[in-house]
Structures are given as structure tokens and as C-alpha cells.
Short mmCIF file of C-alpha atoms and ligand atoms in Angstrom, two decimals:
data_model
loop_
_atom_site.label_atom_id
_atom_site.label_comp_id
_atom_site.label_asym_id
_atom_site.label_seq_id
_atom_site.Cartn_x
_atom_site.Cartn_y
_atom_site.Cartn_z
CA MET A 30 -51.84 54.12 28.07
CA ARG A 31 -48.73 53.54 26.32
CA THR A 32 -46.15 51.49 27.92
CA VAL A 33 -42.29 52.39 27.34
CA PHE A 34 -39.73 49.84 28.55
CA LEU A 35 -36.19 51.27 29.03
CA LYS A 36 -32.96 49.52 30.21
CA GLY A 37 -32.75 52.73 32.45
CA ARG A 38 -29.02 52.08 33.41
CA GLY A 39 -28.07 55.60 33.05
CA ASP A 40 -28.03 55.93 29.31
CA PHE A 41 -29.55 59.47 28.32
CA THR A 42 -30.12 58.69 24.47
CA GLU A 43 -32.33 55.79 25.19
CA TRP A 44 -34.88 58.11 27.22
CA ARG A 45 -34.34 60.84 24.81
CA ASP A 46 -35.06 58.89 21.68
CA ALA A 47 -38.22 57.63 23.47
CA ALA A 48 -39.12 61.21 24.84
CA ARG A 49 -38.65 62.97 21.58
CA ALA A 50 -40.96 60.23 19.80
CA LEU A 51 -43.59 60.88 22.29
CA LEU A 52 -43.65 64.36 22.24
CA GLN A 53 -43.53 64.59 18.36
CA ALA A 54 -46.77 62.48 18.65
CA ASP A 55 -48.22 64.73 21.15
CA VAL A 56 -48.43 62.22 23.89
CA GLU A 57 -49.73 63.66 27.20
CA PRO A 58 -47.20 62.52 30.25
CA GLN A 59 -50.13 61.13 32.16
CA ALA A 60 -50.74 58.87 29.16
CA VAL A 61 -47.28 57.26 29.40
CA ASP A 62 -46.23 54.45 31.66
CA TRP A 63 -42.27 54.26 31.95
CA ARG A 64 -41.08 50.90 32.79
CA LEU A 65 -37.66 48.97 33.20
CA ALA A 66 -37.21 46.32 30.64
CA GLY A 67 -38.89 43.14 31.82
CA GLU A 68 -40.76 44.84 34.61
CA ALA A 69 -44.44 44.39 35.19
CA THR A 70 -46.82 47.07 33.58
CA LEU A 71 -49.52 48.74 35.34
CA LEU A 72 -51.83 45.90 33.89
CA GLU A 73 -49.58 43.53 35.53
CA GLY A 74 -48.56 42.02 32.19
CA ALA A 75 -45.03 41.17 31.64
CA GLY A 76 -43.65 44.00 29.58
CA GLU A 77 -43.55 43.86 25.90
CA PRO A 78 -41.82 46.66 23.78
CA GLN A 79 -44.26 48.58 21.97
CA PRO A 80 -43.71 50.62 18.52
CA MET A 81 -43.21 54.38 19.12
CA PRO A 82 -46.19 56.38 17.97
CA ALA A 83 -46.03 58.27 14.63
CA PRO A 84 -45.42 61.95 14.85
CA SER A 85 -48.21 64.22 14.44
CA VAL A 86 -49.01 66.05 11.04
CA ALA A 87 -47.82 69.40 12.75
CA ALA A 88 -44.75 67.86 14.54
CA ALA A 89 -43.74 65.83 11.36
CA GLY A 90 -39.85 66.52 10.54
CA LYS A 91 -39.30 69.30 13.01
CA ALA A 92 -36.78 68.82 15.70
CA VAL A 93 -37.65 69.27 19.31
CA ALA A 94 -36.07 72.42 20.80
CA VAL A 95 -35.05 72.32 24.40
CA PRO A 96 -33.11 74.75 26.51
CA ALA A 97 -29.55 73.47 27.05
CA ALA A 98 -30.29 73.60 30.79
CA PHE A 99 -32.67 70.87 30.51
CA LEU A 100 -30.48 68.83 28.51
CA ALA A 101 -27.76 68.96 31.36
CA LEU A 102 -30.53 68.27 33.93
CA ALA A 103 -31.88 65.34 32.16
CA GLN A 104 -28.37 63.89 31.49
CA SER A 105 -27.80 63.61 35.19
CA VAL A 106 -31.43 62.71 36.53
CA VAL A 107 -31.56 59.72 34.15
CA CYS A 108 -28.55 58.32 36.11
CA HIS A 109 -30.55 58.41 39.37
CA THR A 110 -31.90 55.18 40.61
CA GLN A 111 -35.46 56.35 41.51
CA PRO A 112 -37.90 54.59 39.13
CA ALA A 113 -40.17 57.89 38.49
CA ARG A 114 -37.30 59.70 36.92
CA PHE A 115 -38.21 58.95 33.34
CA ALA A 116 -41.80 60.11 33.74
CA LEU A 117 -40.64 63.32 35.69
CA LEU A 118 -38.29 64.15 32.96
CA TYR A 119 -40.97 63.49 30.28
CA ARG A 120 -43.33 65.76 32.31
CA LEU A 121 -40.87 68.61 32.38
CA LEU A 122 -40.06 68.06 28.87
CA PHE A 123 -43.81 68.24 27.66
CA ARG A 124 -44.34 71.47 30.03
CA LEU A 125 -41.36 73.48 28.19
CA ARG A 126 -42.86 73.49 25.14
CA HIS A 127 -45.49 76.07 26.61
CA GLU A 128 -43.54 77.04 29.56
CA ARG A 129 -40.24 78.13 28.24
CA GLN A 130 -38.67 79.84 31.79
CA LEU A 131 -40.13 76.56 33.67
CA LEU A 132 -36.82 75.56 35.00
CA GLU A 133 -36.30 78.96 36.62
CA ILE A 134 -39.23 78.57 38.86
CA VAL A 135 -37.74 76.98 41.78
CA SER A 136 -40.68 76.70 43.57
CA ASP A 137 -42.28 74.21 40.94
CA ALA A 138 -42.78 70.79 42.12
CA ASP A 139 -41.35 68.86 39.18
CA VAL A 140 -38.35 71.31 39.07
CA ILE A 141 -37.74 70.76 42.99
CA GLU A 142 -37.83 67.03 42.36
CA ALA A 143 -35.44 67.03 39.44
CA LEU A 144 -32.94 69.22 41.09
CA LYS A 145 -32.90 67.05 44.06
CA LEU A 146 -32.07 63.80 42.00
CA GLU A 147 -29.51 65.79 40.07
CA LYS A 148 -27.81 66.99 43.32
CA SER A 149 -27.94 63.24 44.55
CA VAL A 150 -26.36 62.13 41.17
CA ARG A 151 -23.57 64.75 41.43
CA ARG A 152 -22.69 64.03 44.93
CA ASP A 153 -22.60 60.38 44.17
CA SER A 154 -20.08 61.03 41.25
CA HIS A 155 -17.88 63.16 43.64
CA LYS A 156 -17.98 60.47 46.26
CA MET A 157 -16.70 57.90 43.47
CA LYS A 158 -13.83 60.38 42.61
CA ALA A 159 -12.85 60.64 46.21
CA PHE A 160 -13.34 56.95 47.39
CA VAL A 161 -12.11 54.71 44.50
CA ARG A 162 -9.25 53.06 45.59
CA PHE A 163 -7.22 51.37 43.25
CA LYS A 164 -5.24 47.86 43.98
CA GLU A 165 -2.48 46.81 41.88
CA VAL A 166 -2.91 43.66 39.72
CA PRO A 167 0.68 41.70 39.79
CA GLY A 168 1.76 41.00 36.42
CA GLU A 169 4.54 41.53 34.06
CA LYS A 170 6.27 44.87 34.85
CA GLY A 171 5.54 46.33 31.24
CA PRO A 172 5.66 50.30 30.92
CA ARG A 173 2.06 50.13 32.08
CA ARG A 174 0.85 48.94 35.40
CA SER A 175 -2.55 47.46 35.99
CA PHE A 176 -4.88 48.23 38.70
CA VAL A 177 -8.67 47.25 39.88
CA ALA A 178 -10.82 49.08 41.99
CA TRP A 179 -14.49 48.08 43.71
CA PHE A 180 -16.77 50.96 44.33
CA GLU A 181 -20.72 50.59 45.31
CA PRO A 182 -22.10 53.78 43.87
CA ASP A 183 -25.82 54.42 44.72
CA HIS A 184 -26.97 55.65 41.05
CA PHE A 185 -25.70 54.76 37.41
CA ILE A 186 -22.96 57.09 37.42
CA VAL A 187 -20.11 55.15 36.21
CA ALA A 188 -20.10 56.27 32.59
CA ARG A 189 -20.47 59.89 33.37
CA THR A 190 -17.50 59.57 36.05
CA ALA A 191 -15.20 57.31 34.25
CA PRO A 192 -13.58 60.23 31.80
CA PHE A 193 -12.39 61.69 35.20
CA PHE A 194 -10.30 58.71 35.91
CA ALA A 195 -9.23 58.39 32.39
CA ARG A 196 -7.85 61.89 32.36
CA ARG A 197 -6.14 61.51 36.07
CA PHE A 198 -4.97 58.07 35.74
CA ALA A 199 -4.01 58.09 31.96
CA ASP A 200 -0.56 56.39 32.37
CA MET A 201 -1.83 53.10 33.86
CA ASP A 202 -4.46 50.22 32.80
CA TRP A 203 -7.28 50.10 35.14
CA LEU A 204 -10.78 48.63 35.80
CA ILE A 205 -13.33 50.09 38.20
CA ALA A 206 -15.99 47.53 38.68
CA THR A 207 -19.38 48.45 40.48
CA PRO A 208 -22.77 46.52 40.70
CA LYS A 209 -24.26 49.35 38.55
CA GLY A 210 -21.53 48.89 35.84
CA SER A 211 -17.93 49.09 34.91
CA ALA A 212 -15.20 51.22 33.31
CA ALA A 213 -11.87 49.62 31.70
CA PHE A 214 -9.17 52.00 30.61
CA ASN A 215 -5.94 51.05 28.55
CA ALA A 216 -3.48 52.72 26.19
CA GLU A 217 -6.56 52.09 23.60
CA GLY A 218 -8.79 54.09 25.44
CA LEU A 219 -11.95 53.84 27.59
CA VAL A 220 -14.66 51.21 27.36
CA VAL A 221 -17.95 51.70 29.66
CA SER A 222 -20.42 48.78 30.45
CA ASP A 223 -23.59 49.11 31.98
CA GLN A 224 -23.74 45.55 33.12
CA PRO A 225 -23.36 44.81 36.94
CA ALA A 226 -19.86 43.67 37.96
CA GLU A 227 -18.99 40.67 40.22
CA LYS A 228 -17.56 41.91 43.70
CA LEU A 229 -13.63 42.16 43.56
CA ASP A 230 -12.33 41.75 46.98
CA ARG A 231 -8.42 42.26 46.88
CA GLN A 232 -6.09 43.29 49.50
CA ASP A 233 -2.76 44.75 48.42
CA VAL A 234 0.32 46.54 49.82
CA ALA A 235 -1.35 49.55 48.59
CA ASP A 236 -3.79 49.47 51.55
CA ASP A 237 -1.09 49.51 53.90
CA LEU A 238 0.31 52.44 52.58
CA TRP A 239 -3.15 54.38 52.35
CA ARG A 240 -3.33 53.60 56.07
CA VAL A 241 0.33 54.91 56.94
CA TYR A 242 -0.58 57.89 54.77
CA TYR A 243 -3.98 58.62 56.48
CA ALA A 244 -2.65 58.08 59.79
CA ASN A 245 0.04 60.72 59.07
CA ILE A 246 -2.08 63.47 57.55
CA PHE A 247 -4.93 62.96 60.25
CA ASN A 248 -5.12 66.00 62.38
CA PRO A 249 -6.67 65.27 65.62
CA ALA A 250 -6.82 69.04 66.54
CA ARG A 251 -9.10 69.66 63.42
CA LEU A 252 -11.31 66.81 64.06
CA LYS A 253 -14.97 67.23 63.40
CA VAL A 254 -16.84 63.81 63.34
CA LYS A 255 -20.11 65.14 62.14
CA ALA A 256 -18.28 66.85 59.22
CA MET A 257 -15.95 64.05 58.54
CA THR A 258 -18.97 61.32 58.55
CA ALA A 259 -21.05 63.94 56.43
CA GLU A 260 -17.83 63.85 53.82
CA MET A 261 -17.04 60.45 54.21
CA PRO A 262 -20.22 58.61 54.91
CA LYS A 263 -19.75 55.26 56.77
CA LYS A 264 -21.41 53.36 53.84
CA TYR A 265 -18.30 53.90 51.75
CA TRP A 266 -16.17 52.67 54.86
CA LYS A 267 -16.07 49.02 53.86
CA ASN A 268 -14.03 49.76 50.73
CA LEU A 269 -11.78 52.42 52.07
CA PRO A 270 -8.37 50.61 53.49
CA GLU A 271 -8.00 53.47 55.64
CA ALA A 272 -11.31 53.36 57.11
CA SER A 273 -10.33 50.66 59.74
CA LEU A 274 -8.24 53.33 61.57
CA ILE A 275 -10.77 55.98 61.82
CA PRO A 276 -12.56 54.82 64.97
CA GLY A 277 -9.15 54.27 66.75
CA LEU A 278 -8.09 57.83 65.42
CA ILE A 279 -11.26 59.62 66.82
CA ALA A 280 -11.06 57.74 70.22
CA GLN A 281 -7.27 58.85 70.68
CA ALA A 282 -7.65 62.47 69.21
CA GLU A 283 -8.37 64.29 72.56
CA GLU A 284 -5.27 62.81 74.11
CA LYS A 285 -3.52 63.78 70.89
CA VAL A 286 -4.48 67.13 70.93
CA LYS A 287 -3.42 67.54 74.75
CA GLU A 288 -0.09 66.10 73.87
CA MET A 289 0.37 68.29 70.69
CA ALA A 290 -0.53 71.32 72.89
CA GLU A 291 1.99 70.48 75.62
CA LYS A 292 4.79 69.77 72.99
CA ALA A 293 3.81 73.33 71.31
CA ALA A 294 4.24 75.08 74.42
CA SER A 295 7.67 73.44 75.41
CA GLN A 296 9.42 73.73 72.12
CA PRO A 297 9.21 76.99 70.33
CA PRO A 298 10.98 76.80 66.51
CA LEU A 299 14.54 76.74 66.56
CA PHE A 300 14.80 80.18 65.10
CA HIS A 301 12.89 82.04 67.98
CA ALA A 302 15.45 80.77 70.40
CA ARG A 303 18.57 81.76 68.06
CA LEU A 304 16.91 85.08 67.67
CA ARG A 305 16.11 85.69 71.23
CA GLU A 306 19.87 84.60 72.25
CA ARG A 307 21.36 87.17 69.46
CA ALA A 308 18.77 89.98 70.45
CA ALA A 309 19.81 89.62 74.24
CA THR A 310 23.74 89.87 73.49
CA ALA A 311 22.83 93.22 71.22
CA LEU A 312 20.83 94.54 74.09
CA LEU A 313 23.63 94.06 76.50
CA SER A 314 26.09 95.71 74.41
CA ASP A 315 23.69 98.69 73.80
CA LEU A 316 23.36 98.02 70.22
CA PRO A 317 20.38 100.39 68.90
CA LEU A 318 18.03 97.78 67.51
CA ASN A 319 15.84 100.46 65.82
CA ALA A 320 18.12 102.65 64.07
CA PRO A 321 21.17 101.68 61.65
CA ALA A 322 24.17 100.91 63.79
CA PRO A 323 26.98 103.63 62.78
CA THR A 324 29.77 100.75 62.24
CA LEU A 325 29.82 97.88 60.05
CA ALA A 326 30.57 95.69 63.18
CA GLY A 327 27.48 96.96 64.85
CA LEU A 328 25.42 96.51 61.63
CA ARG A 329 26.46 93.11 61.39
CA ARG A 330 25.35 92.42 64.73
CA GLN A 331 22.07 93.96 64.19
CA ALA A 332 21.64 91.94 60.77
CA GLU A 333 22.00 88.69 62.91
CA CYS A 334 18.42 89.66 64.46
CA CYS A 335 17.18 90.45 60.85
CA THR A 336 13.52 89.00 60.55
CA ARG A 337 12.66 91.32 57.71
CA CYS A 338 11.32 88.38 55.37
CA PRO A 339 10.67 84.58 56.42
CA LEU A 340 13.95 83.34 55.08
CA HIS A 341 15.41 83.80 58.53
CA CYS A 342 12.99 81.10 59.86
CA LYS A 343 14.93 78.15 57.84
CA ALA A 344 18.21 79.62 57.49
CA THR A 345 21.10 78.82 60.06
CA GLN A 346 22.06 82.28 60.42
CA THR A 347 22.54 85.67 58.87
CA VAL A 348 25.60 85.61 56.38
CA PHE A 349 26.57 89.39 56.47
CA GLY A 350 29.31 90.98 54.32
CA GLU A 351 33.00 90.71 54.81
CA GLY A 352 35.99 92.85 54.12
CA PRO A 353 37.83 96.23 55.07
CA ASP A 354 35.56 98.72 56.75
CA ARG A 355 36.43 101.13 53.87
CA ALA A 356 36.88 99.14 50.78
CA ASP A 357 37.27 100.71 47.09
CA ILE A 358 35.65 97.74 45.70
CA MET A 359 32.28 96.15 46.93
CA VAL A 360 31.32 92.92 45.32
CA VAL A 361 27.60 91.93 45.61
CA GLY A 362 26.45 88.21 44.88
CA GLU A 363 22.88 86.97 45.12
CA GLN A 364 22.34 84.98 48.41
CA PRO A 365 24.32 82.71 50.52
CA GLY A 366 24.38 78.84 49.58
CA ASP A 367 24.35 75.76 51.47
CA GLN A 368 27.89 76.05 52.73
CA GLU A 369 27.94 79.78 53.42
CA ASP A 370 24.69 79.39 55.54
CA LEU A 371 26.66 76.65 57.88
CA ALA A 372 29.88 78.60 57.78
CA GLY A 373 28.30 82.02 58.55
CA ARG A 374 30.59 83.48 55.67
CA ALA A 375 29.77 84.66 52.11
CA PHE A 376 31.12 82.88 48.96
CA VAL A 377 33.18 80.20 50.64
CA GLY A 378 31.26 77.16 48.89
CA PRO A 379 31.83 76.30 44.95
CA ALA A 380 30.63 79.72 43.52
CA GLY A 381 33.26 81.07 46.05
CA LYS A 382 35.94 78.66 45.00
CA LEU A 383 35.43 79.62 41.44
CA PHE A 384 35.26 83.23 42.19
CA ASP A 385 38.72 83.13 44.26
CA GLY A 386 40.21 81.41 41.44
CA VAL A 387 39.33 83.81 38.66
CA LEU A 388 40.42 86.47 41.10
CA SER A 389 43.88 85.19 41.51
CA GLU A 390 44.31 84.47 37.90
CA ILE A 391 43.89 88.16 37.03
CA GLY A 392 45.89 89.42 40.09
CA ILE A 393 43.22 90.68 42.51
CA ASP A 394 43.11 90.17 46.14
CA ARG A 395 40.17 89.12 47.63
CA GLN A 396 41.37 90.62 50.94
CA ALA A 397 41.16 93.83 49.61
CA LEU A 398 37.22 93.58 48.54
CA TYR A 399 34.38 94.03 50.58
CA VAL A 400 32.20 90.70 49.51
CA THR A 401 28.65 90.57 50.51
CA ASN A 402 25.25 89.47 48.88
CA ALA A 403 21.82 90.88 47.84
CA VAL A 404 20.00 88.56 50.35
CA LYS A 405 21.66 87.82 53.43
CA HIS A 406 19.77 84.49 54.31
CA PHE A 407 19.98 81.13 52.65
CA LYS A 408 16.84 80.28 50.73
CA TYR A 409 16.24 76.40 50.10
CA GLU A 410 13.75 73.77 49.67
CA PRO A 411 14.59 70.31 52.16
CA ARG A 412 14.81 67.20 49.67
CA GLY A 413 15.85 64.31 51.65
CA LYS A 414 18.99 65.31 53.76
CA ARG A 415 19.88 67.72 50.95
CA ARG A 416 18.82 71.76 50.89
CA ILE A 417 18.27 72.58 47.56
CA HIS A 418 19.21 76.31 46.85
CA GLN A 419 16.00 78.46 45.67
CA LYS A 420 16.09 81.85 44.16
CA PRO A 421 14.99 84.71 46.18
CA ASN A 422 11.87 86.53 45.10
CA GLN A 423 11.52 90.18 44.62
CA GLY A 424 9.78 90.57 47.68
CA GLU A 425 12.76 89.19 49.61
CA ILE A 426 15.61 91.04 47.72
CA GLU A 427 13.57 94.19 48.55
CA ALA A 428 13.44 93.39 52.21
CA CYS A 429 17.13 92.86 52.34
CA ARG A 430 17.94 95.88 50.09
CA TRP A 431 18.08 97.96 53.37
CA TRP A 432 20.93 95.93 54.62
CA LEU A 433 22.98 96.24 51.32
CA GLY A 434 22.33 100.06 51.40
CA GLN A 435 23.41 100.51 54.80
CA GLU A 436 26.80 98.56 53.88
CA VAL A 437 27.21 100.69 50.56
CA ASP A 438 26.63 103.86 52.81
CA LEU A 439 29.28 102.72 55.62
CA VAL A 440 32.03 100.79 53.27
CA GLN A 441 31.71 103.80 50.65
CA PRO A 442 33.26 101.80 47.65
CA LYS A 443 34.13 103.60 44.58
CA LEU A 444 33.42 100.58 42.31
CA VAL A 445 30.47 98.06 43.06
CA VAL A 446 30.53 94.67 41.00
CA ALA A 447 27.10 93.12 40.88
CA MET A 448 27.44 89.40 40.02
CA GLY A 449 24.11 88.46 38.59
CA ALA A 450 20.36 89.79 38.13
CA SER A 451 19.41 89.78 41.84
CA ALA A 452 22.48 91.87 42.85
CA TYR A 453 22.03 94.49 39.77
CA PHE A 454 18.24 94.61 40.97
CA SER A 455 19.08 94.95 44.68
CA LEU A 456 21.70 97.99 43.69
CA THR A 457 19.60 99.92 41.28
CA GLY A 458 15.88 98.85 41.83
CA GLU A 459 15.94 98.06 38.15
CA LYS A 460 15.03 94.69 36.23
CA ARG A 461 16.94 94.51 32.97
CA PRO A 462 18.38 91.51 31.24
CA LEU A 463 21.80 90.99 32.31
CA SER A 464 23.00 90.96 28.58
CA GLU A 465 21.98 94.76 28.35
CA VAL A 466 23.98 95.78 31.14
CA ARG A 467 26.93 93.29 31.59
CA GLY A 468 30.48 94.38 31.28
CA LYS A 469 29.40 98.36 31.18
CA MET A 470 30.84 100.77 33.66
CA MET A 471 27.79 102.76 34.72
CA SER A 472 27.25 105.34 37.42
CA ILE A 473 25.30 105.00 40.81
CA GLY A 474 25.42 108.12 42.83
CA GLU A 475 27.83 110.68 42.25
CA ASP A 476 31.21 109.22 42.88
CA ARG A 477 30.25 105.56 42.44
CA ARG A 478 30.50 103.10 39.59
CA LEU A 479 28.64 99.87 38.82
CA LEU A 480 30.11 96.94 37.14
CA VAL A 481 27.70 94.21 36.00
CA THR A 482 28.93 90.57 35.41
CA VAL A 483 27.43 86.86 35.59
CA HIS A 484 27.19 85.19 38.87
CA PRO A 485 29.87 82.43 39.14
CA SER A 486 27.15 79.72 39.91
CA TYR A 487 26.22 80.39 36.30
CA LEU A 488 29.64 79.17 35.04
CA LEU A 489 29.10 76.13 37.59
CA ARG A 490 25.82 75.19 35.80
CA LEU A 491 27.22 75.02 32.23
CA GLN A 492 27.55 71.28 31.30
CA ASP A 493 29.24 71.62 28.04
CA GLY A 494 33.14 71.94 28.98
CA GLU A 495 34.06 74.16 25.90
CA VAL A 496 30.85 76.66 26.81
CA GLN A 497 32.26 76.86 30.33
CA ARG A 498 35.82 77.46 29.32
CA ARG A 499 34.44 80.54 27.11
CA GLU A 500 32.05 81.79 29.52
CA ARG A 501 34.88 81.72 32.26
CA GLN A 502 37.03 83.90 29.98
CA LEU A 503 34.28 86.38 29.60
CA PHE A 504 33.72 86.48 33.57
CA GLN A 505 37.51 87.26 33.60
CA ASN A 506 37.27 89.88 31.18
CA ASP A 507 34.46 91.49 32.96
CA LEU A 508 36.51 91.66 36.32
CA ARG A 509 39.52 92.86 34.60
CA GLY A 510 37.38 95.95 34.19
CA VAL A 511 37.76 96.48 37.89
CA ILE A 512 41.73 96.73 37.49
CA GLU A 513 41.45 98.86 34.45
CA TYR A 514 38.94 101.41 36.25
CA PHE A 515 41.80 102.02 39.08
CA MET A 516 44.85 102.21 36.66
N1 LIG B 620 26.37 82.63 45.75
C1 LIG B 620 26.20 83.86 46.35
O1 LIG B 620 25.51 84.68 45.44
N2 LIG B 620 26.61 84.18 47.54
C2 LIG B 620 27.35 83.27 48.20
O2 LIG B 620 27.81 83.97 49.32
C3 LIG B 620 27.65 82.35 47.79
C4 LIG B 620 26.87 81.52 46.64
#
């Protein structure tokens, strides 16, 4: 019997070197006693390292070829704490020489056992990724802050899991200490040790933040205690700041769900109430809701109840076009902005002011124009108290094209001015770079022309004063095309 001593702390190369030497010397698995360093041998003597056997004549100088799947499996299995893992892996390795498809025999007892150990290591690594909670170490405020975490894995998984943390938390210095080794990371890189670390017991303000965060994302209506404790086993709780909340949250869950149900029933979303109110007044006035209204005023009332795309849910109201019922010139923008959404009128905010300024500089009376938008609801993302404008997507523009088509049919403009790419797409169904179509007089329909220019918001976004002045001049020139067309 040959005894092999290993440190056995998840280091694959340690086992591989020993296994390779044994295999090359044709040593049968049952003739090897795999032990941890310092452990007693089968013969009860204290372990002493023994020299590895010399390779057999046939094997001398030959590399041991093993399937890649075995290497991956072995790299996981050596991280397990099960003492028999080294013998199991050597048995598999030895058999693979003559049973090349061995790993595919899922009913084989050795394969079953190896896969079981591999799964348990994988799960442990997954839990480490999910349950490590860093705590800040107060110190000098440099560009990199320092954090420590204490974690108690079941297996020797620190080395294989640490690269995940190095990628995820590359901008901070950290140490993850565990009873099965530790990993430290700073600007110079990652260092892993297999030495057991002393327990760290730190509290910090981030613990309170975790608790607030957890209490907020906890959804009592989706609570499944069994699934939750399977995903977050109790043995991890002692190192999770949020775990102290769990029993209370579970106990209150039923009550909270009842409260939520009652609230939900008595408070429909705001836009439902708004739509109901508007639909009711439309019905009272005999406005048809399933066919286009024959007048602009009717169409405007119909559009107030529009739910063709989800933008109506967050917007305050529909912002419909404005101007004479019959106008020679129709101007189409993109969509209402924050101020237009609140006022219910197109082009009254900063872009509208710029537009008005340019019109008056070239002598066009806005009152003579019919001014509308490709999309009739404001699209935005809330950020604190502000609502940040978002560009409408193609689906939203397409959903709203119906309204613009009705407006064009009723207003019968001779010239339509598209300000920006969204307006051009809505009017033509074509997506082309603005630079290709800008400033040109094109035909849309028999007696109708289309002139394309930039959107005034584009001018507002320009930072450089000189560029802004030049672009404003070009915008003016484009709009002069309107006057020239009617001369
Ligand atoms: N931008 C537009 O496209 N339309 C408006 O009504 C306001 C800003």
C-alpha cells in the first residue's frame, strides 16, 4: 500500500501531480491510501511523505491524456471536503484509460458520486457569490475604499470563486476571510491563501442599508418560505445583516398581503380615472369612439382617450395639435416635453420658445400654422423630482401615426414641415438620415409638399455658442423655404 499525503485544500495541481505519477507507474487505485498531511495512515503511523514511484517503462516520457470533461470535473471535486474525493478521482482517472466514455455512464457509481460532489461545490460557490456581505474599513479617503467580509463556505472554494469578486468589485480593495482560506484584492491584483482565517466580526452602517433595502424589496405576496430557505439556507443567516428581519417579515406577510389587496382594489392607477372621466364626457356628447371623428375638435376629444400605446399611462394628458381647422402649413415635431405635458399644448416649453423666436425673425405668424407632434404623449423617466425626456421608439411613433394621418386629412395642408427624424418617419414611414432629406422640398401625395428640417431641441442641446449660432441660421434658412414656397 502506498500512502500519498496532500494538503487537500482545493489545490487541483497538488492532486494532479501525484495522480499523474501514480498512473504512469501503473499503480492500481486500491493500492493507494490518500491522506491529508499530518493525518494517521491506515497502519496508524503518523504520515510521512513518500517518494513518488518511477514511471513504468511503457509510460516513461508519455503524457497522460484525459478528456477535458474529466479535468473540469476533477477541478471541482478536489475542492470538496469529502476525504474520499482523491481516491474517487484517481479511480476514475485509472478507469478512463480503458473506458473512454466512462463519464457518460450516468448510472456508474463512481460517476454518480463525482457528480454529486461537483454539484455541491458548485452550489457552495454560488452561495458565496450571493451571500458575501462586504463591510467598509474606515480609513483614509483615497480613490479606492477598503472592505472586508467574513464567509463560511462548506468546501475549499475560495480560490475558484475569488476571480468573480475581482471582476465585480474591481474598483475597491477587499478581503474575503473564511475558515477555509482567504482572498485579498487591490490595485495590484488578487492574492489567494488556503490558510484558515480568524473570524471577522464587524458591524457597519452598510448593514443598516442592507436591512432597509431588503425590507423594501421583500414582496410578501410572492413569499414561499420553503423556496426561500432552500435558496437562502439558515446556516448562512448569521453572517447576513438582513437575515434578522426575515422571521418578522414572514410573520407579517399574510397581514401585508391583505392590506395590499385592499389598497389595490380601492385605488386604480391614476390614468384609469382620467380616461374614465374623459370617455364619459365623450360618450355624453355622442362622440363616436370607434370611428375617426369628422372634425378636428372631435378628433382632439377622441385623442384624449387614446390608449394605443403605453405612453398614456404616465403622461398627464394627450397633447393634440393646435391651429386653424384648415391651414396651408402644418408643422410636425416629435412629442410633447415636460411643459407641454403639463399645459396640454404643443411647443410651449424651451423648444417652442426657440421655434417662436425663429418664426418671428423670418416673419412667419405662428397663429397661421397648424402645429402638432408625431407622438401625442410625453415619454419620460422620473429622476428624483425631474422627468427626463426619452425619445419615442418606433412602435410608439407607429401607434400614433393614425392620429397624425387624421389631422393631415382634416387640415389639408399644402405644405408639411417635419422637424426631426421622428416627424419625418411618422409622415413618410421612411427611416433616412436627416442630412439626406433636410432642406429639400419633396412631394407627399398629389398636392402636398414636405419640407424637412432639424428639431429645435437639437439647437438647444448644442454646447458651443458659435456652432449653435450657425445651426440656428441654417434652421432659419430651412424655414424660409416655407415662405418661398408660397411666394
Ligand atoms: N418638442 C416637440 O417635438 N414637441 C413639443 O410640443 C415640444 C417639444
